[in-house]
Tab-separated table of C-alpha atoms and ligand atoms in Angstrom:
chain	number	residue	atom	x	y	z
I	1025	MET	CA	-13.530	10.633	70.781
I	1026	PHE	CA	-15.989	11.099	67.940
I	1027	GLY	CA	-19.657	12.004	67.978
I	1028	ALA	CA	-22.474	11.112	65.623
I	1029	LEU	CA	-26.138	11.930	65.143
I	1030	ASP	CA	-28.521	9.710	63.213
I	1031	VAL	CA	-31.624	11.698	62.313
I	1032	GLY	CA	-34.846	9.725	61.963
I	1033	GLY	CA	-38.436	10.754	61.394
I	1034	THR	CA	-39.222	10.710	65.127
I	1035	LYS	CA	-35.897	10.655	66.997
I	1036	ILE	CA	-32.294	11.752	66.784
I	1037	GLU	CA	-29.893	9.057	67.991
I	1038	ALA	CA	-26.770	10.641	69.503
I	1039	ARG	CA	-23.694	8.568	70.256
I	1040	LEU	CA	-20.241	9.205	71.542
I	1041	PHE	CA	-17.531	6.824	70.309
I	1042	ASP	CA	-13.943	6.186	71.318
I	1043	ASN	CA	-11.149	6.166	68.732
I	1044	LYS	CA	-11.870	2.512	67.900
I	1045	LEU	CA	-15.520	3.418	67.254
I	1046	ASP	CA	-16.771	1.539	70.297
I	1047	VAL	CA	-19.788	3.243	71.873
I	1048	LEU	CA	-19.133	5.223	75.056
I	1049	GLU	CA	-22.493	6.916	75.605
I	1050	ARG	CA	-25.831	7.195	73.827
I	1051	GLN	CA	-28.903	9.371	74.076
I	1052	ARG	CA	-32.091	9.967	72.098
I	1053	PHE	CA	-33.729	13.280	71.319
I	1054	PRO	CA	-37.083	13.917	69.623
I	1055	THR	CA	-36.819	15.121	66.013
I	1056	ALA	CA	-38.589	18.416	65.432
I	1057	LYS	CA	-41.639	17.784	63.248
I	1058	GLY	CA	-42.231	21.415	62.368
I	1059	SER	CA	-39.853	23.791	60.647
I	1060	TYR	CA	-36.262	23.572	59.495
I	1061	GLU	CA	-35.346	26.052	62.241
I	1062	GLU	CA	-36.789	23.654	64.848
I	1063	LEU	CA	-34.795	20.805	63.339
I	1064	LEU	CA	-31.607	22.887	63.611
I	1065	GLN	CA	-32.442	23.654	67.256
I	1066	ALA	CA	-32.999	19.954	68.011
I	1067	LEU	CA	-29.677	19.078	66.394
I	1068	GLU	CA	-27.946	21.880	68.278
I	1069	GLY	CA	-29.304	20.439	71.525
I	1070	ALA	CA	-27.992	16.979	70.629
I	1071	VAL	CA	-24.553	18.413	69.815
I	1072	GLY	CA	-24.633	20.168	73.192
I	1073	TRP	CA	-25.195	16.805	74.896
I	1074	LEU	CA	-22.294	15.259	72.960
I	1075	ASP	CA	-19.936	18.093	73.924
I	1076	GLN	CA	-21.025	18.030	77.553
I	1077	THR	CA	-20.679	14.242	77.791
I	1078	ALA	CA	-17.287	14.303	76.090
I	1079	GLY	CA	-16.125	17.263	78.149
I	1080	THR	CA	-14.844	18.889	74.961
I	1081	LYS	CA	-16.015	20.038	71.538
I	1082	VAL	CA	-16.103	16.729	69.645
I	1083	ASP	CA	-15.824	16.197	65.921
I	1084	LEU	CA	-19.083	14.721	64.683
I	1085	GLY	CA	-20.939	13.584	61.605
I	1086	VAL	CA	-24.663	13.420	60.869
I	1087	GLY	CA	-26.709	10.780	59.032
I	1088	LEU	CA	-29.841	12.139	57.353
I	1089	PRO	CA	-32.732	10.252	55.716
I	1090	GLY	CA	-32.594	11.929	52.340
I	1091	LEU	CA	-30.558	12.698	49.269
I	1092	ILE	CA	-27.774	15.237	49.549
I	1093	ASP	CA	-26.367	16.845	46.418
I	1094	PRO	CA	-22.576	16.519	46.678
I	1095	ALA	CA	-22.107	19.644	44.540
I	1096	THR	CA	-24.385	22.031	46.440
I	1097	GLY	CA	-25.022	20.310	49.797
I	1098	ILE	CA	-28.761	20.823	49.291
I	1099	SER	CA	-30.834	17.965	50.681
I	1100	MET	CA	-34.128	16.398	49.660
I	1101	THR	CA	-35.804	14.606	52.545
I	1102	SER	CA	-39.170	12.974	53.075
I	1103	ASN	CA	-39.501	12.504	56.860
I	1104	VAL	CA	-37.618	15.517	58.240
I	1105	PRO	CA	-38.041	19.194	57.278
I	1106	ALA	CA	-34.710	19.744	55.496
I	1107	THR	CA	-35.711	19.753	51.817
I	1108	GLY	CA	-34.052	22.562	49.889
I	1109	HIS	CA	-31.680	23.363	52.745
I	1110	THR	CA	-27.916	23.026	53.178
I	1111	LEU	CA	-27.947	21.271	56.541
I	1112	SER	CA	-24.201	20.675	56.785
I	1113	ALA	CA	-23.356	24.336	56.102
I	1114	ASP	CA	-26.121	25.696	58.364
I	1115	LEU	CA	-25.339	23.379	61.285
I	1116	SER	CA	-21.591	23.954	60.925
I	1117	ALA	CA	-22.115	27.735	61.038
I	1118	ARG	CA	-24.314	27.441	64.121
I	1119	ILE	CA	-22.049	25.087	66.055
I	1120	GLY	CA	-18.781	26.646	64.936
I	1121	ARG	CA	-17.094	23.545	63.522
I	1122	ALA	CA	-17.320	21.593	60.266
I	1123	ILE	CA	-20.066	18.954	60.515
I	1124	PRO	CA	-20.385	16.610	57.539
I	1125	VAL	CA	-23.862	15.280	56.736
I	1126	ALA	CA	-24.480	12.147	54.645
I	1127	ASN	CA	-27.433	10.004	53.611
I	1128	ASP	CA	-28.204	7.457	56.350
I	1129	CYS	CA	-28.087	4.457	53.983
I	1130	LYS	CA	-24.647	5.607	52.821
I	1131	CYS	CA	-23.562	5.824	56.476
I	1132	PHE	CA	-24.814	2.258	56.952
I	1133	ALA	CA	-22.776	1.011	53.978
I	1134	LEU	CA	-19.677	2.859	55.190
I	1135	SER	CA	-20.000	1.328	58.648
I	1136	GLU	CA	-20.534	-2.240	57.453
I	1137	ALA	CA	-17.702	-2.024	54.901
I	1138	ASN	CA	-15.261	-0.907	57.618
I	1139	GLY	CA	-15.126	-3.301	60.547
I	1140	GLY	CA	-18.621	-4.616	59.825
I	1141	ALA	CA	-20.070	-7.580	57.946
I	1142	GLY	CA	-18.536	-6.334	54.680
I	1143	ALA	CA	-15.008	-5.923	56.052
I	1144	GLY	CA	-12.356	-7.448	53.819
I	1145	TYR	CA	-14.437	-7.266	50.648
I	1146	ARG	CA	-13.463	-4.858	47.892
I	1147	THR	CA	-16.906	-3.762	46.657
I	1148	VAL	CA	-19.687	-3.763	49.232
I	1149	PHE	CA	-23.338	-2.947	48.712
I	1150	GLY	CA	-25.152	-2.002	51.925
I	1151	LEU	CA	-28.900	-2.521	51.452
I	1152	ILE	CA	-31.481	-1.224	53.928
I	1153	LEU	CA	-34.867	-2.937	53.950
I	1154	GLY	CA	-37.126	-1.036	56.307
I	1155	THR	CA	-39.754	1.678	56.004
I	1156	GLY	CA	-38.014	2.411	52.720
I	1157	VAL	CA	-35.488	0.643	50.523
I	1158	GLY	CA	-32.109	2.235	49.874
I	1159	GLY	CA	-28.439	1.585	50.069
I	1160	GLY	CA	-24.899	2.658	49.455
I	1161	VAL	CA	-21.860	1.434	47.590
I	1162	THR	CA	-18.303	1.321	48.904
I	1163	VAL	CA	-15.124	0.439	47.029
I	1164	ASP	CA	-12.011	-0.241	49.110
I	1165	GLY	CA	-13.938	0.994	52.157
I	1166	LYS	CA	-14.805	4.368	50.624
I	1167	LEU	CA	-18.249	5.550	49.610
I	1168	VAL	CA	-18.997	6.048	45.944
I	1169	VAL	CA	-20.560	9.525	45.898
I	1170	GLY	CA	-21.460	9.849	42.230
I	1171	HIS	CA	-22.693	12.840	40.274
I	1172	ASN	CA	-25.767	13.535	42.461
I	1173	GLY	CA	-25.249	11.374	45.522
I	1174	LEU	CA	-27.471	8.743	43.924
I	1175	PRO	CA	-25.433	5.507	44.090
I	1176	GLY	CA	-27.457	2.988	46.078
I	1177	GLU	CA	-30.913	4.514	45.518
I	1178	VAL	CA	-32.042	1.126	44.252
I	1179	GLY	CA	-35.501	1.302	45.815
I	1180	HIS	CA	-36.447	3.395	42.782
I	1181	PHE	CA	-35.443	0.894	40.150
I	1182	GLY	CA	-38.598	-0.256	38.357
I	1183	LEU	CA	-39.920	-3.769	38.972
I	1184	PRO	CA	-39.173	-5.972	35.946
I	1185	ALA	CA	-42.155	-6.875	33.737
I	1186	GLU	CA	-41.361	-10.590	34.098
I	1187	LEU	CA	-41.710	-10.383	37.882
I	1188	VAL	CA	-44.915	-8.328	37.739
I	1189	GLN	CA	-46.439	-10.857	35.359
I	1190	ARG	CA	-45.252	-13.924	37.300
I	1191	HIS	CA	-46.937	-12.850	40.532
I	1192	ASN	CA	-49.592	-10.557	39.076
I	1193	LEU	CA	-48.128	-7.764	41.207
I	1194	PRO	CA	-49.878	-4.420	41.721
I	1195	LEU	CA	-48.205	-1.319	40.260
I	1196	VAL	CA	-48.188	1.178	43.118
I	1197	ALA	CA	-47.433	4.916	42.997
I	1198	CYS	CA	-44.113	5.642	44.750
I	1199	GLY	CA	-43.134	8.668	46.833
I	1200	CYS	CA	-40.541	9.545	44.179
I	1201	GLY	CA	-43.292	10.365	41.671
I	1202	ARG	CA	-42.985	7.222	39.577
I	1203	THR	CA	-45.032	4.021	39.640
I	1204	GLY	CA	-43.943	0.433	40.218
I	1205	CYS	CA	-40.648	1.080	42.043
I	1206	TYR	CA	-39.154	-1.832	44.019
I	1207	GLU	CA	-39.622	0.123	47.246
I	1208	THR	CA	-43.409	0.025	46.887
I	1209	LEU	CA	-43.408	-3.768	47.450
I	1210	LEU	CA	-40.041	-4.544	49.070
I	1211	SER	CA	-40.211	-2.121	52.027
I	1212	GLY	CA	-42.005	-3.097	55.251
I	1213	PRO	CA	-45.224	-1.368	54.114
I	1214	GLY	CA	-44.611	-2.954	50.681
I	1215	MET	CA	-44.745	-6.457	52.129
I	1216	GLY	CA	-48.121	-5.501	53.599
I	1217	ARG	CA	-49.248	-4.396	50.111
I	1218	ILE	CA	-48.337	-7.802	48.669
I	1219	ALA	CA	-50.443	-9.484	51.379
I	1220	LYS	CA	-53.345	-7.089	50.814
I	1221	HIS	CA	-53.201	-7.678	47.067
I	1222	LEU	CA	-53.069	-11.459	47.456
I	1223	THR	CA	-55.553	-11.965	50.292
I	1224	GLY	CA	-57.473	-8.717	50.783
I	1225	GLU	CA	-56.333	-8.793	54.391
I	1226	THR	CA	-54.650	-5.798	56.049
I	1227	VAL	CA	-51.599	-7.172	57.829
I	1228	ASP	CA	-48.219	-5.614	58.612
I	1229	SER	CA	-44.810	-7.064	57.811
I	1230	ALA	CA	-44.100	-8.193	61.392
I	1231	ALA	CA	-47.338	-10.214	61.444
I	1232	ILE	CA	-46.669	-11.646	57.972
I	1233	VAL	CA	-43.206	-12.834	59.034
I	1234	ALA	CA	-44.506	-14.273	62.325
I	1235	ARG	CA	-47.416	-16.083	60.678
I	1236	ALA	CA	-45.215	-17.443	57.883
I	1237	ALA	CA	-42.793	-18.777	60.516
I	1238	SER	CA	-45.624	-20.569	62.291
I	1239	GLY	CA	-46.675	-22.321	59.073
I	1240	ASP	CA	-49.466	-20.111	57.667
I	1241	ALA	CA	-49.453	-21.181	53.991
I	1242	THR	CA	-50.823	-17.879	52.656
I	1243	MET	CA	-48.282	-15.777	54.530
I	1244	ARG	CA	-45.525	-18.139	53.422
I	1245	GLN	CA	-46.632	-17.408	49.868
I	1246	VAL	CA	-46.505	-13.641	50.534
I	1247	LEU	CA	-43.015	-13.987	51.992
I	1248	GLY	CA	-41.971	-16.150	49.046
I	1249	ILE	CA	-43.031	-13.423	46.589
I	1250	TRP	CA	-41.203	-10.839	48.700
I	1251	PHE	CA	-38.010	-12.926	48.579
I	1252	ASP	CA	-38.379	-13.318	44.811
I	1253	ILE	CA	-38.577	-9.511	44.499
I	1254	LEU	CA	-35.530	-9.118	46.767
I	1255	GLY	CA	-33.558	-11.618	44.686
I	1256	GLU	CA	-34.458	-9.734	41.489
I	1257	LEU	CA	-33.351	-6.433	42.991
I	1258	ILE	CA	-30.008	-7.893	43.994
I	1259	HIS	CA	-29.633	-9.407	40.522
I	1260	THR	CA	-30.009	-5.893	39.089
I	1261	ILE	CA	-27.562	-4.509	41.660
I	1262	GLN	CA	-25.067	-7.205	40.678
I	1263	LEU	CA	-25.451	-6.464	36.963
I	1264	THR	CA	-24.686	-2.828	37.804
I	1265	ILE	CA	-21.829	-2.996	40.321
I	1266	ASP	CA	-21.037	-6.734	40.814
I	1267	ALA	CA	-20.397	-6.394	44.560
I	1268	ASP	CA	-18.299	-9.007	46.408
I	1269	CYS	CA	-20.570	-8.666	49.391
I	1270	VAL	CA	-24.125	-7.480	50.003
I	1271	VAL	CA	-24.858	-6.521	53.614
I	1272	ILE	CA	-28.517	-6.223	54.539
I	1273	GLY	CA	-29.827	-4.009	57.320
I	1274	GLY	CA	-33.086	-2.383	58.395
I	1275	GLY	CA	-36.030	-3.922	60.229
I	1276	LEU	CA	-36.651	-6.658	57.639
I	1277	SER	CA	-33.066	-7.922	57.918
I	1278	ASN	CA	-34.164	-9.587	61.171
I	1279	ILE	CA	-36.217	-12.224	59.313
I	1280	ASP	CA	-35.001	-15.642	60.502
I	1281	GLY	CA	-32.872	-17.405	57.910
I	1282	LEU	CA	-32.810	-14.355	55.598
I	1283	VAL	CA	-29.322	-14.963	54.226
I	1284	THR	CA	-29.908	-18.682	53.539
I	1285	GLU	CA	-33.245	-18.082	51.810
I	1286	LEU	CA	-31.888	-15.150	49.799
I	1287	SER	CA	-28.956	-17.228	48.600
I	1288	ARG	CA	-31.322	-20.023	47.524
I	1289	VAL	CA	-33.691	-17.656	45.691
I	1290	PHE	CA	-30.864	-15.706	44.085
I	1291	ALA	CA	-28.903	-18.652	42.630
I	1292	PRO	CA	-31.144	-19.371	39.595
I	1293	LYS	CA	-31.394	-15.671	38.696
I	1294	MET	CA	-27.700	-15.233	37.955
I	1295	LEU	CA	-26.176	-15.248	34.507
I	1296	PRO	CA	-24.510	-18.615	33.698
I	1297	GLY	CA	-21.089	-19.093	35.286
I	1298	VAL	CA	-21.425	-16.097	37.583
I	1299	ARG	CA	-20.449	-16.259	41.274
I	1300	GLN	CA	-22.783	-15.154	44.066
I	1301	PRO	CA	-21.737	-12.271	46.279
I	1302	ALA	CA	-21.355	-13.024	49.970
I	1303	PHE	CA	-24.635	-12.231	51.694
I	1304	ALA	CA	-24.644	-11.039	55.293
I	1305	THR	CA	-26.814	-9.170	57.745
I	1306	ALA	CA	-25.539	-6.028	59.445
I	1307	ARG	CA	-22.928	-6.596	62.136
I	1308	PHE	CA	-23.886	-3.441	63.990
I	1309	GLY	CA	-27.635	-3.804	63.509
I	1310	ASP	CA	-29.698	-0.652	63.993
I	1311	ALA	CA	-26.593	1.182	65.228
I	1312	SER	CA	-24.705	0.845	61.971
I	1313	GLY	CA	-26.009	4.117	60.528
I	1314	VAL	CA	-24.912	6.211	63.490
I	1315	ARG	CA	-21.525	4.428	63.543
I	1316	GLY	CA	-21.123	5.312	59.854
I	1317	ALA	CA	-21.974	8.944	60.614
I	1318	ALA	CA	-19.073	8.981	63.109
I	1319	MET	CA	-16.854	7.555	60.383
I	1320	LEU	CA	-17.512	10.676	58.297
I	1321	VAL	CA	-15.133	12.419	60.705
I	1322	ALA	CA	-13.190	9.462	62.122
I	1323	GLY	CA	-12.294	8.326	58.610
I	1324	ALA	CA	-10.991	11.749	57.705
I	1325	ARG	CA	-8.476	11.555	60.532
I	1326	LYS	CA	-6.839	8.321	59.429
F	1380	LIG	ZN1	-39.709	5.410	43.496
């Protein structure tokens, strides 16, 4: 058996897997909003549940929403209080076994590249479109870690001038400290910003998608701009890593017909004579991140 914890801004998803990475048990715990010490206590409680449910001390991995420096293990997070801390080392010391911690988007990519929608492809880009925009790169089923743990942080590429001009897009300050990052318009809240900019109306991404599906011309236009931005981002990803397959996850991956529309929008953006990557949505849906966190230990055993 293997365990995994997926840490989110409000909850910790705990899952126990068998050796084939099929789910045996699952439980949710609230994420501590206060201090780092409270976060460690919450994680310790979740590990306790895993051990108790398994009837033994299980090997486990943790997915964290943030960047983790592969050289120092120090993380930088936005929604959980772990910035400046070495979560893997601290949790391992507390629990008494080695517990690897990885960025949640990287866990998603790892999961989808191994037994998921990206299985069988050599280079897979796992792209999360949700509250934020991020991803991970795998080659031959293994994560590309890079110098700083950055590979896949594509939400912080800058929007191209051509795209900004074409749609008269707003340049919005990003949480990373820069302005005009893809994430500011391509995330769920970003789609709302496009609508606000175009119509003056405050409307969230779920309502935009629903209204576009029911024929609302204005919301169809908003969604069309959003797809154009998504196609441009993937064009840039392809110019950088030329993936065989791009797997899309996160809340916005549930848009009806996403893969078909993306493929249509993407085709004219490519350089002449270039082949499209395979596009797919996540095989394991919302559970892909926690499955990937289990693979941090399950993979090491193979
Ligand atoms: Zn940014």
